[in-house]
Amino acid sequence: AKLPIAAHDPRFLQSLINYNTLDICIDGLNEVSPDTRATINTFVEHHVQGHIILTTQPLEWTPPATAKTYVLQPLKRQQIAEFLTSRQGILPEDVPVSGVAYEQACDDYLASQLHQTQSKQELTAVRRFLSNPMDLSLVAQLLAQGKDPDLLNLQQQQYEIMAEDYQQIHLYPFPLAEFAETVYQMRLHDQITIPEEGCLDELQCMERYKMVLTLDTPRPRRTGILSSSTCLKISYPERQYLSRIPV
């Protein structure tokens, strides 16, 4: 939430934090620089009475001295299998592998990734990948396409499938270079909007492969917002598209 008064009265904001009126959640510490993490540490240590939650993926980092640490445990194999099976409801109806064949593909894939001949370190790394809902959702999409998911290359595999479909539909390659160049130039000039002209075909194809999210908008808008170096959100009269694209 935005608190305009806080910009003019820092003591007011401090009181909100110290009296637990305001809960602060800071996500993705692994995605920022060490200097930024150090600044966050200092902030947390100076507000020991506040309700502050920090989250990060595995990271070599010293948490604030006043923090209590909780570590999410990896999913068990049965839980991973159940999650993959549950993805059938959101997969396209025309995927090559579905139903019993999809469930068998999930079992075969897990058998190939989680087995007793692996070292403890390797098994831990694989289970960590397979405990991430976003990565698991990509695995489900690839299995449904009849592919063998590569845990170190999931996004590239997803892009290649989408680009192949795009070329079959439009009879020319997905314009990745032009698309990425547009985003790069926007970043260079600190721009947050992107022209919608010429992007609709690409976004619709990416949407089919869950590479964009469509968000309902309360009123028609025709803007594009670049919210991070790799995250693109484009709005159309009835939809918003949020996507991670290669740059």
PDB file of C-alpha atoms in Angstrom:
ATOM      1  CA  ALA A   1       0.000   0.000   0.000  1.00  0.00           C
ATOM      2  CA  LYS A   2       1.118   3.564  -0.656  1.00  0.00           C
ATOM      3  CA  LEU A   3       1.358   5.896   2.313  1.00  0.00           C
ATOM      4  CA  PRO A   4       1.941   9.416   0.924  1.00  0.00           C
ATOM      5  CA  ILE A   5       2.250  10.894   4.398  1.00  0.00           C
ATOM      6  CA  ALA A   6       5.229   8.631   5.146  1.00  0.00           C
ATOM      7  CA  ALA A   7       7.352  10.429   2.558  1.00  0.00           C
ATOM      8  CA  HIS A   8       6.918  13.690   4.470  1.00  0.00           C
ATOM      9  CA  ASP A   9       6.925  12.271   7.992  1.00  0.00           C
ATOM     10  CA  PRO A  10       9.465   9.437   8.455  1.00  0.00           C
ATOM     11  CA  ARG A  11       8.657   9.280  12.168  1.00  0.00           C
ATOM     12  CA  PHE A  12       5.071   8.380  11.327  1.00  0.00           C
ATOM     13  CA  LEU A  13       6.288   5.442   9.234  1.00  0.00           C
ATOM     14  CA  GLN A  14       8.669   4.398  12.011  1.00  0.00           C
ATOM     15  CA  SER A  15       5.805   4.344  14.494  1.00  0.00           C
ATOM     16  CA  LEU A  16       3.689   2.189  12.165  1.00  0.00           C
ATOM     17  CA  ILE A  17       6.502  -0.357  12.016  1.00  0.00           C
ATOM     18  CA  ASN A  18       7.396  -0.282  15.701  1.00  0.00           C
ATOM     19  CA  TYR A  19       3.780  -0.643  16.857  1.00  0.00           C
ATOM     20  CA  ASN A  20       3.175  -3.527  14.424  1.00  0.00           C
ATOM     21  CA  THR A  21       0.542  -1.577  12.518  1.00  0.00           C
ATOM     22  CA  LEU A  22       2.403  -2.265   9.296  1.00  0.00           C
ATOM     23  CA  ASP A  23       3.680  -5.704   8.248  1.00  0.00           C
ATOM     24  CA  ILE A  24       6.649  -5.654   5.865  1.00  0.00           C
ATOM     25  CA  CYS A  25       7.352  -8.478   3.406  1.00  0.00           C
ATOM     26  CA  ILE A  26      10.569  -8.429   1.351  1.00  0.00           C
ATOM     27  CA  ASP A  27      10.798 -11.213  -1.218  1.00  0.00           C
ATOM     28  CA  GLY A  28      13.616 -12.384  -3.485  1.00  0.00           C
ATOM     29  CA  LEU A  29      16.712 -11.446  -1.494  1.00  0.00           C
ATOM     30  CA  ASN A  30      18.694 -13.743  -3.783  1.00  0.00           C
ATOM     31  CA  GLU A  31      17.803 -11.476  -6.720  1.00  0.00           C
ATOM     32  CA  VAL A  32      19.419  -8.299  -5.381  1.00  0.00           C
ATOM     33  CA  SER A  33      23.015  -7.184  -4.926  1.00  0.00           C
ATOM     34  CA  PRO A  34      25.045  -7.845  -1.746  1.00  0.00           C
ATOM     35  CA  ASP A  35      24.937  -4.114  -0.973  1.00  0.00           C
ATOM     36  CA  THR A  36      21.148  -4.132  -1.115  1.00  0.00           C
ATOM     37  CA  ARG A  37      20.998  -7.173   1.173  1.00  0.00           C
ATOM     38  CA  ALA A  38      23.304  -5.389   3.617  1.00  0.00           C
ATOM     39  CA  THR A  39      20.989  -2.367   3.606  1.00  0.00           C
ATOM     40  CA  ILE A  40      17.998  -4.623   4.277  1.00  0.00           C
ATOM     41  CA  ASN A  41      19.866  -6.307   7.136  1.00  0.00           C
ATOM     42  CA  THR A  42      20.563  -2.946   8.730  1.00  0.00           C
ATOM     43  CA  PHE A  43      16.931  -1.907   8.338  1.00  0.00           C
ATOM     44  CA  VAL A  44      15.679  -5.096   9.997  1.00  0.00           C
ATOM     45  CA  GLU A  45      18.157  -4.876  12.868  1.00  0.00           C
ATOM     46  CA  HIS A  46      17.059  -1.283  13.531  1.00  0.00           C
ATOM     47  CA  HIS A  47      13.399  -2.325  13.711  1.00  0.00           C
ATOM     48  CA  VAL A  48      13.503  -5.291  16.065  1.00  0.00           C
ATOM     49  CA  GLN A  49       9.940  -4.640  17.235  1.00  0.00           C
ATOM     50  CA  GLY A  50       8.489  -4.688  13.738  1.00  0.00           C
ATOM     51  CA  HIS A  51       6.822  -7.546  11.885  1.00  0.00           C
ATOM     52  CA  ILE A  52       9.174  -8.139   8.951  1.00  0.00           C
ATOM     53  CA  ILE A  53       9.370 -11.220   6.736  1.00  0.00           C
ATOM     54  CA  LEU A  54      12.323 -11.831   4.402  1.00  0.00           C
ATOM     55  CA  THR A  55      12.324 -14.642   1.842  1.00  0.00           C
ATOM     56  CA  THR A  56      15.052 -16.010  -0.375  1.00  0.00           C
ATOM     57  CA  GLN A  57      16.028 -19.034  -2.366  1.00  0.00           C
ATOM     58  CA  PRO A  58      19.156 -20.906  -1.162  1.00  0.00           C
ATOM     59  CA  LEU A  59      21.825 -18.270  -0.696  1.00  0.00           C
ATOM     60  CA  GLU A  60      25.166 -17.798   1.049  1.00  0.00           C
ATOM     61  CA  TRP A  61      24.072 -14.942   3.255  1.00  0.00           C
ATOM     62  CA  THR A  62      24.155 -13.956   6.907  1.00  0.00           C
ATOM     63  CA  PRO A  63      20.617 -13.109   8.090  1.00  0.00           C
ATOM     64  CA  PRO A  64      20.018 -10.182  10.452  1.00  0.00           C
ATOM     65  CA  ALA A  65      21.196 -10.974  13.966  1.00  0.00           C
ATOM     66  CA  THR A  66      17.674 -10.486  15.309  1.00  0.00           C
ATOM     67  CA  ALA A  67      15.981 -12.738  12.750  1.00  0.00           C
ATOM     68  CA  LYS A  68      14.476 -16.169  13.324  1.00  0.00           C
ATOM     69  CA  THR A  69      15.158 -18.487  10.386  1.00  0.00           C
ATOM     70  CA  TYR A  70      12.700 -20.984   8.904  1.00  0.00           C
ATOM     71  CA  VAL A  71      13.793 -23.377   6.148  1.00  0.00           C
ATOM     72  CA  LEU A  72      11.209 -24.849   3.783  1.00  0.00           C
ATOM     73  CA  GLN A  73      11.786 -28.572   3.405  1.00  0.00           C
ATOM     74  CA  PRO A  74      11.765 -30.200  -0.053  1.00  0.00           C
ATOM     75  CA  LEU A  75       8.719 -32.123  -1.187  1.00  0.00           C
ATOM     76  CA  LYS A  76       8.612 -35.880  -0.857  1.00  0.00           C
ATOM     77  CA  ARG A  77       8.438 -37.939  -4.038  1.00  0.00           C
ATOM     78  CA  GLN A  78       4.738 -38.689  -3.553  1.00  0.00           C
ATOM     79  CA  GLN A  79       3.998 -34.988  -3.092  1.00  0.00           C
ATOM     80  CA  ILE A  80       5.896 -34.155  -6.279  1.00  0.00           C
ATOM     81  CA  ALA A  81       3.942 -36.808  -8.185  1.00  0.00           C
ATOM     82  CA  GLU A  82       0.635 -35.501  -6.839  1.00  0.00           C
ATOM     83  CA  PHE A  83       1.496 -31.951  -7.881  1.00  0.00           C
ATOM     84  CA  LEU A  84       2.428 -33.029 -11.414  1.00  0.00           C
ATOM     85  CA  THR A  85      -0.807 -34.998 -11.702  1.00  0.00           C
ATOM     86  CA  SER A  86      -2.814 -31.995 -10.521  1.00  0.00           C
ATOM     87  CA  ARG A  87      -1.443 -29.887 -13.411  1.00  0.00           C
ATOM     88  CA  GLN A  88      -3.550 -31.803 -15.922  1.00  0.00           C
ATOM     89  CA  GLY A  89      -6.450 -29.492 -15.205  1.00  0.00           C
ATOM     90  CA  ILE A  90      -4.587 -26.430 -16.513  1.00  0.00           C
ATOM     91  CA  LEU A  91      -2.855 -28.020 -19.507  1.00  0.00           C
ATOM     92  CA  PRO A  92      -4.230 -27.347 -23.013  1.00  0.00           C
ATOM     93  CA  GLU A  93      -6.781 -29.901 -24.159  1.00  0.00           C
ATOM     94  CA  ASP A  94      -4.842 -30.697 -27.337  1.00  0.00           C
ATOM     95  CA  VAL A  95      -1.523 -31.682 -25.729  1.00  0.00           C
ATOM     96  CA  PRO A  96       0.026 -34.849 -27.229  1.00  0.00           C
ATOM     97  CA  VAL A  97       0.286 -36.627 -23.859  1.00  0.00           C
ATOM     98  CA  SER A  98      -2.679 -36.674 -21.475  1.00  0.00           C
ATOM     99  CA  GLY A  99      -4.693 -38.881 -19.141  1.00  0.00           C
ATOM    100  CA  VAL A 100      -3.133 -42.208 -18.190  1.00  0.00           C
ATOM    101  CA  ALA A 101      -0.242 -41.643 -20.602  1.00  0.00           C
ATOM    102  CA  TYR A 102       0.590 -38.353 -18.888  1.00  0.00           C
ATOM    103  CA  GLU A 103       0.507 -39.937 -15.437  1.00  0.00           C
ATOM    104  CA  GLN A 104       2.826 -42.689 -16.656  1.00  0.00           C
ATOM    105  CA  ALA A 105       5.164 -40.085 -18.143  1.00  0.00           C
ATOM    106  CA  CYS A 106       5.284 -38.359 -14.746  1.00  0.00           C
ATOM    107  CA  ASP A 107       6.135 -41.632 -12.977  1.00  0.00           C
ATOM    108  CA  ASP A 108       8.833 -42.478 -15.517  1.00  0.00           C
ATOM    109  CA  TYR A 109      10.345 -39.012 -15.268  1.00  0.00           C
ATOM    110  CA  LEU A 110      10.513 -39.073 -11.474  1.00  0.00           C
ATOM    111  CA  ALA A 111      12.071 -42.537 -11.604  1.00  0.00           C
ATOM    112  CA  SER A 112      14.782 -41.154 -13.884  1.00  0.00           C
ATOM    113  CA  GLN A 113      15.427 -38.120 -11.688  1.00  0.00           C
ATOM    114  CA  LEU A 114      15.176 -39.630  -8.199  1.00  0.00           C
ATOM    115  CA  HIS A 115      17.022 -42.907  -7.790  1.00  0.00           C
ATOM    116  CA  GLN A 116      19.295 -44.567  -5.256  1.00  0.00           C
ATOM    117  CA  THR A 117      22.442 -44.418  -7.393  1.00  0.00           C
ATOM    118  CA  GLN A 118      22.604 -40.626  -7.026  1.00  0.00           C
ATOM    119  CA  SER A 119      24.951 -39.008  -4.560  1.00  0.00           C
ATOM    120  CA  LYS A 120      23.364 -37.301  -1.584  1.00  0.00           C
ATOM    121  CA  GLN A 121      24.391 -33.896  -2.932  1.00  0.00           C
ATOM    122  CA  GLU A 122      22.898 -34.574  -6.363  1.00  0.00           C
ATOM    123  CA  LEU A 123      19.675 -35.928  -4.898  1.00  0.00           C
ATOM    124  CA  THR A 124      19.319 -32.852  -2.688  1.00  0.00           C
ATOM    125  CA  ALA A 125      19.754 -30.540  -5.682  1.00  0.00           C
ATOM    126  CA  VAL A 126      17.195 -32.430  -7.787  1.00  0.00           C
ATOM    127  CA  ARG A 127      14.646 -32.471  -4.969  1.00  0.00           C
ATOM    128  CA  ARG A 128      15.112 -28.726  -4.526  1.00  0.00           C
ATOM    129  CA  PHE A 129      14.343 -28.142  -8.212  1.00  0.00           C
ATOM    130  CA  LEU A 130      11.329 -30.450  -8.061  1.00  0.00           C
ATOM    131  CA  SER A 131       9.998 -28.702  -4.954  1.00  0.00           C
ATOM    132  CA  ASN A 132       9.621 -25.379  -6.756  1.00  0.00           C
ATOM    133  CA  PRO A 133       6.011 -25.032  -8.009  1.00  0.00           C
ATOM    134  CA  MET A 134       7.064 -22.877 -10.962  1.00  0.00           C
ATOM    135  CA  ASP A 135       9.694 -25.374 -12.104  1.00  0.00           C
ATOM    136  CA  LEU A 136       7.309 -28.276 -11.547  1.00  0.00           C
ATOM    137  CA  SER A 137       4.651 -26.560 -13.632  1.00  0.00           C
ATOM    138  CA  LEU A 138       7.168 -26.236 -16.465  1.00  0.00           C
ATOM    139  CA  VAL A 139       8.054 -29.915 -16.076  1.00  0.00           C
ATOM    140  CA  ALA A 140       4.357 -30.772 -16.392  1.00  0.00           C
ATOM    141  CA  GLN A 141       4.006 -28.720 -19.577  1.00  0.00           C
ATOM    142  CA  LEU A 142       7.050 -30.358 -21.149  1.00  0.00           C
ATOM    143  CA  LEU A 143       5.937 -33.877 -20.225  1.00  0.00           C
ATOM    144  CA  ALA A 144       2.532 -33.161 -21.749  1.00  0.00           C
ATOM    145  CA  GLN A 145       4.334 -32.131 -24.943  1.00  0.00           C
ATOM    146  CA  GLY A 146       6.192 -35.446 -25.013  1.00  0.00           C
ATOM    147  CA  LYS A 147       9.521 -33.851 -24.074  1.00  0.00           C
ATOM    148  CA  ASP A 148      12.164 -34.916 -21.559  1.00  0.00           C
ATOM    149  CA  PRO A 149      12.480 -31.964 -19.140  1.00  0.00           C
ATOM    150  CA  ASP A 150      16.010 -30.778 -18.406  1.00  0.00           C
ATOM    151  CA  LEU A 151      15.963 -29.248 -14.924  1.00  0.00           C
ATOM    152  CA  LEU A 152      18.847 -26.936 -15.816  1.00  0.00           C
ATOM    153  CA  ASN A 153      17.240 -25.750 -19.042  1.00  0.00           C
ATOM    154  CA  LEU A 154      13.474 -25.661 -18.483  1.00  0.00           C
ATOM    155  CA  GLN A 155      12.769 -22.127 -19.678  1.00  0.00           C
ATOM    156  CA  GLN A 156      14.789 -22.618 -22.854  1.00  0.00           C
ATOM    157  CA  GLN A 157      12.887 -25.827 -23.610  1.00  0.00           C
ATOM    158  CA  GLN A 158       9.594 -24.059 -23.028  1.00  0.00           C
ATOM    159  CA  TYR A 159      10.602 -21.221 -25.337  1.00  0.00           C
ATOM    160  CA  GLU A 160      11.698 -23.602 -28.101  1.00  0.00           C
ATOM    161  CA  ILE A 161       8.333 -25.403 -28.069  1.00  0.00           C
ATOM    162  CA  MET A 162       6.462 -22.103 -28.173  1.00  0.00           C
ATOM    163  CA  ALA A 163       8.675 -20.747 -30.968  1.00  0.00           C
ATOM    164  CA  GLU A 164       8.139 -23.903 -33.037  1.00  0.00           C
ATOM    165  CA  ASP A 165       4.377 -23.560 -32.675  1.00  0.00           C
ATOM    166  CA  TYR A 166       4.575 -19.857 -33.545  1.00  0.00           C
ATOM    167  CA  GLN A 167       6.445 -20.626 -36.755  1.00  0.00           C
ATOM    168  CA  GLN A 168       3.958 -23.310 -37.768  1.00  0.00           C
ATOM    169  CA  ILE A 169       1.076 -20.873 -37.314  1.00  0.00           C
ATOM    170  CA  HIS A 170       2.601 -17.733 -38.818  1.00  0.00           C
ATOM    171  CA  LEU A 171       5.083 -19.340 -41.252  1.00  0.00           C
ATOM    172  CA  TYR A 172       8.009 -17.282 -39.975  1.00  0.00           C
ATOM    173  CA  PRO A 173      10.215 -17.498 -36.855  1.00  0.00           C
ATOM    174  CA  PHE A 174       9.298 -15.940 -33.539  1.00  0.00           C
ATOM    175  CA  PRO A 175      10.888 -12.443 -33.616  1.00  0.00           C
ATOM    176  CA  LEU A 176      12.927 -12.937 -30.468  1.00  0.00           C
ATOM    177  CA  ALA A 177      15.749 -10.565 -31.419  1.00  0.00           C
ATOM    178  CA  GLU A 178      13.365  -7.695 -32.160  1.00  0.00           C
ATOM    179  CA  PHE A 179      11.288  -8.409 -29.072  1.00  0.00           C
ATOM    180  CA  ALA A 180      14.344  -8.531 -26.812  1.00  0.00           C
ATOM    181  CA  GLU A 181      15.874  -5.428 -28.412  1.00  0.00           C
ATOM    182  CA  THR A 182      12.717  -3.454 -27.685  1.00  0.00           C
ATOM    183  CA  VAL A 183      12.885  -4.435 -24.028  1.00  0.00           C
ATOM    184  CA  TYR A 184      16.620  -3.719 -23.867  1.00  0.00           C
ATOM    185  CA  GLN A 185      16.183  -0.234 -25.296  1.00  0.00           C
ATOM    186  CA  MET A 186      13.404   0.439 -22.823  1.00  0.00           C
ATOM    187  CA  ARG A 187      15.695  -0.510 -19.959  1.00  0.00           C
ATOM    188  CA  LEU A 188      18.460   1.728 -21.280  1.00  0.00           C
ATOM    189  CA  HIS A 189      16.099   4.703 -21.260  1.00  0.00           C
ATOM    190  CA  ASP A 190      14.315   3.809 -17.998  1.00  0.00           C
ATOM    191  CA  GLN A 191      11.028   3.462 -19.842  1.00  0.00           C
ATOM    192  CA  ILE A 192       8.201   1.378 -18.432  1.00  0.00           C
ATOM    193  CA  THR A 193       5.837   1.291 -21.402  1.00  0.00           C
ATOM    194  CA  ILE A 194       6.023  -0.662 -24.628  1.00  0.00           C
ATOM    195  CA  PRO A 195       3.968  -0.104 -27.793  1.00  0.00           C
ATOM    196  CA  GLU A 196       1.338  -2.794 -28.275  1.00  0.00           C
ATOM    197  CA  GLU A 197       1.446  -2.656 -32.063  1.00  0.00           C
ATOM    198  CA  GLY A 198       2.950  -5.775 -33.572  1.00  0.00           C
ATOM    199  CA  CYS A 199       3.006  -7.810 -30.333  1.00  0.00           C
ATOM    200  CA  LEU A 200      -0.419  -9.432 -30.198  1.00  0.00           C
ATOM    201  CA  ASP A 201       0.422 -12.562 -32.226  1.00  0.00           C
ATOM    202  CA  GLU A 202       3.504 -13.201 -30.110  1.00  0.00           C
ATOM    203  CA  LEU A 203       1.661 -12.724 -26.827  1.00  0.00           C
ATOM    204  CA  GLN A 204      -1.209 -14.973 -27.825  1.00  0.00           C
ATOM    205  CA  CYS A 205       1.206 -17.759 -28.725  1.00  0.00           C
ATOM    206  CA  MET A 206       3.154 -17.294 -25.492  1.00  0.00           C
ATOM    207  CA  GLU A 207      -0.105 -17.391 -23.570  1.00  0.00           C
ATOM    208  CA  ARG A 208      -0.894 -20.865 -24.902  1.00  0.00           C
ATOM    209  CA  TYR A 209       2.320 -22.124 -23.321  1.00  0.00           C
ATOM    210  CA  LYS A 210       1.819 -20.325 -20.008  1.00  0.00           C
ATOM    211  CA  MET A 211       4.660 -17.933 -20.791  1.00  0.00           C
ATOM    212  CA  VAL A 212       2.342 -15.021 -20.130  1.00  0.00           C
ATOM    213  CA  LEU A 213      -0.333 -14.517 -17.521  1.00  0.00           C
ATOM    214  CA  THR A 214      -3.565 -12.796 -18.440  1.00  0.00           C
ATOM    215  CA  LEU A 215      -4.952 -10.486 -15.804  1.00  0.00           C
ATOM    216  CA  ASP A 216      -8.399  -8.929 -15.775  1.00  0.00           C
ATOM    217  CA  THR A 217      -8.300  -5.136 -15.835  1.00  0.00           C
ATOM    218  CA  PRO A 218     -10.980  -2.969 -14.196  1.00  0.00           C
ATOM    219  CA  ARG A 219     -11.039  -0.581 -17.134  1.00  0.00           C
ATOM    220  CA  PRO A 220      -9.633  -0.598 -20.683  1.00  0.00           C
ATOM    221  CA  ARG A 221      -5.979   0.364 -20.845  1.00  0.00           C
ATOM    222  CA  ARG A 222      -3.481   0.152 -23.653  1.00  0.00           C
ATOM    223  CA  THR A 223      -0.090   0.294 -21.978  1.00  0.00           C
ATOM    224  CA  GLY A 224       2.882  -1.951 -21.453  1.00  0.00           C
ATOM    225  CA  ILE A 225       4.830  -1.983 -18.216  1.00  0.00           C
ATOM    226  CA  LEU A 226       8.334  -3.323 -17.786  1.00  0.00           C
ATOM    227  CA  SER A 227       8.485  -4.190 -14.105  1.00  0.00           C
ATOM    228  CA  SER A 228      11.968  -5.731 -14.059  1.00  0.00           C
ATOM    229  CA  SER A 229      14.826  -6.475 -16.423  1.00  0.00           C
ATOM    230  CA  THR A 230      13.150  -9.655 -17.654  1.00  0.00           C
ATOM    231  CA  CYS A 231       9.512  -9.206 -16.723  1.00  0.00           C
ATOM    232  CA  LEU A 232       7.168  -7.648 -19.239  1.00  0.00           C
ATOM    233  CA  LYS A 233       3.544  -6.725 -18.639  1.00  0.00           C
ATOM    234  CA  ILE A 234       1.477  -5.581 -21.588  1.00  0.00           C
ATOM    235  CA  SER A 235      -2.113  -4.412 -21.245  1.00  0.00           C
ATOM    236  CA  TYR A 236      -4.814  -4.604 -23.881  1.00  0.00           C
ATOM    237  CA  PRO A 237      -8.418  -3.388 -23.657  1.00  0.00           C
ATOM    238  CA  GLU A 238      -9.582  -6.499 -21.805  1.00  0.00           C
ATOM    239  CA  ARG A 239      -6.394  -8.250 -20.741  1.00  0.00           C
ATOM    240  CA  GLN A 240      -2.991  -7.728 -19.242  1.00  0.00           C
ATOM    241  CA  TYR A 241      -0.093  -9.928 -20.274  1.00  0.00           C
ATOM    242  CA  LEU A 242       2.678 -10.609 -17.785  1.00  0.00           C
ATOM    243  CA  SER A 243       5.658 -12.493 -19.111  1.00  0.00           C
ATOM    244  CA  ARG A 244       9.282 -13.421 -18.605  1.00  0.00           C
ATOM    245  CA  ILE A 245      11.073 -13.085 -21.902  1.00  0.00           C
ATOM    246  CA  PRO A 246      14.701 -13.693 -22.934  1.00  0.00           C
ATOM    247  CA  VAL A 247      16.785 -10.530 -23.193  1.00  0.00           C
TER     248      VAL A 247
END
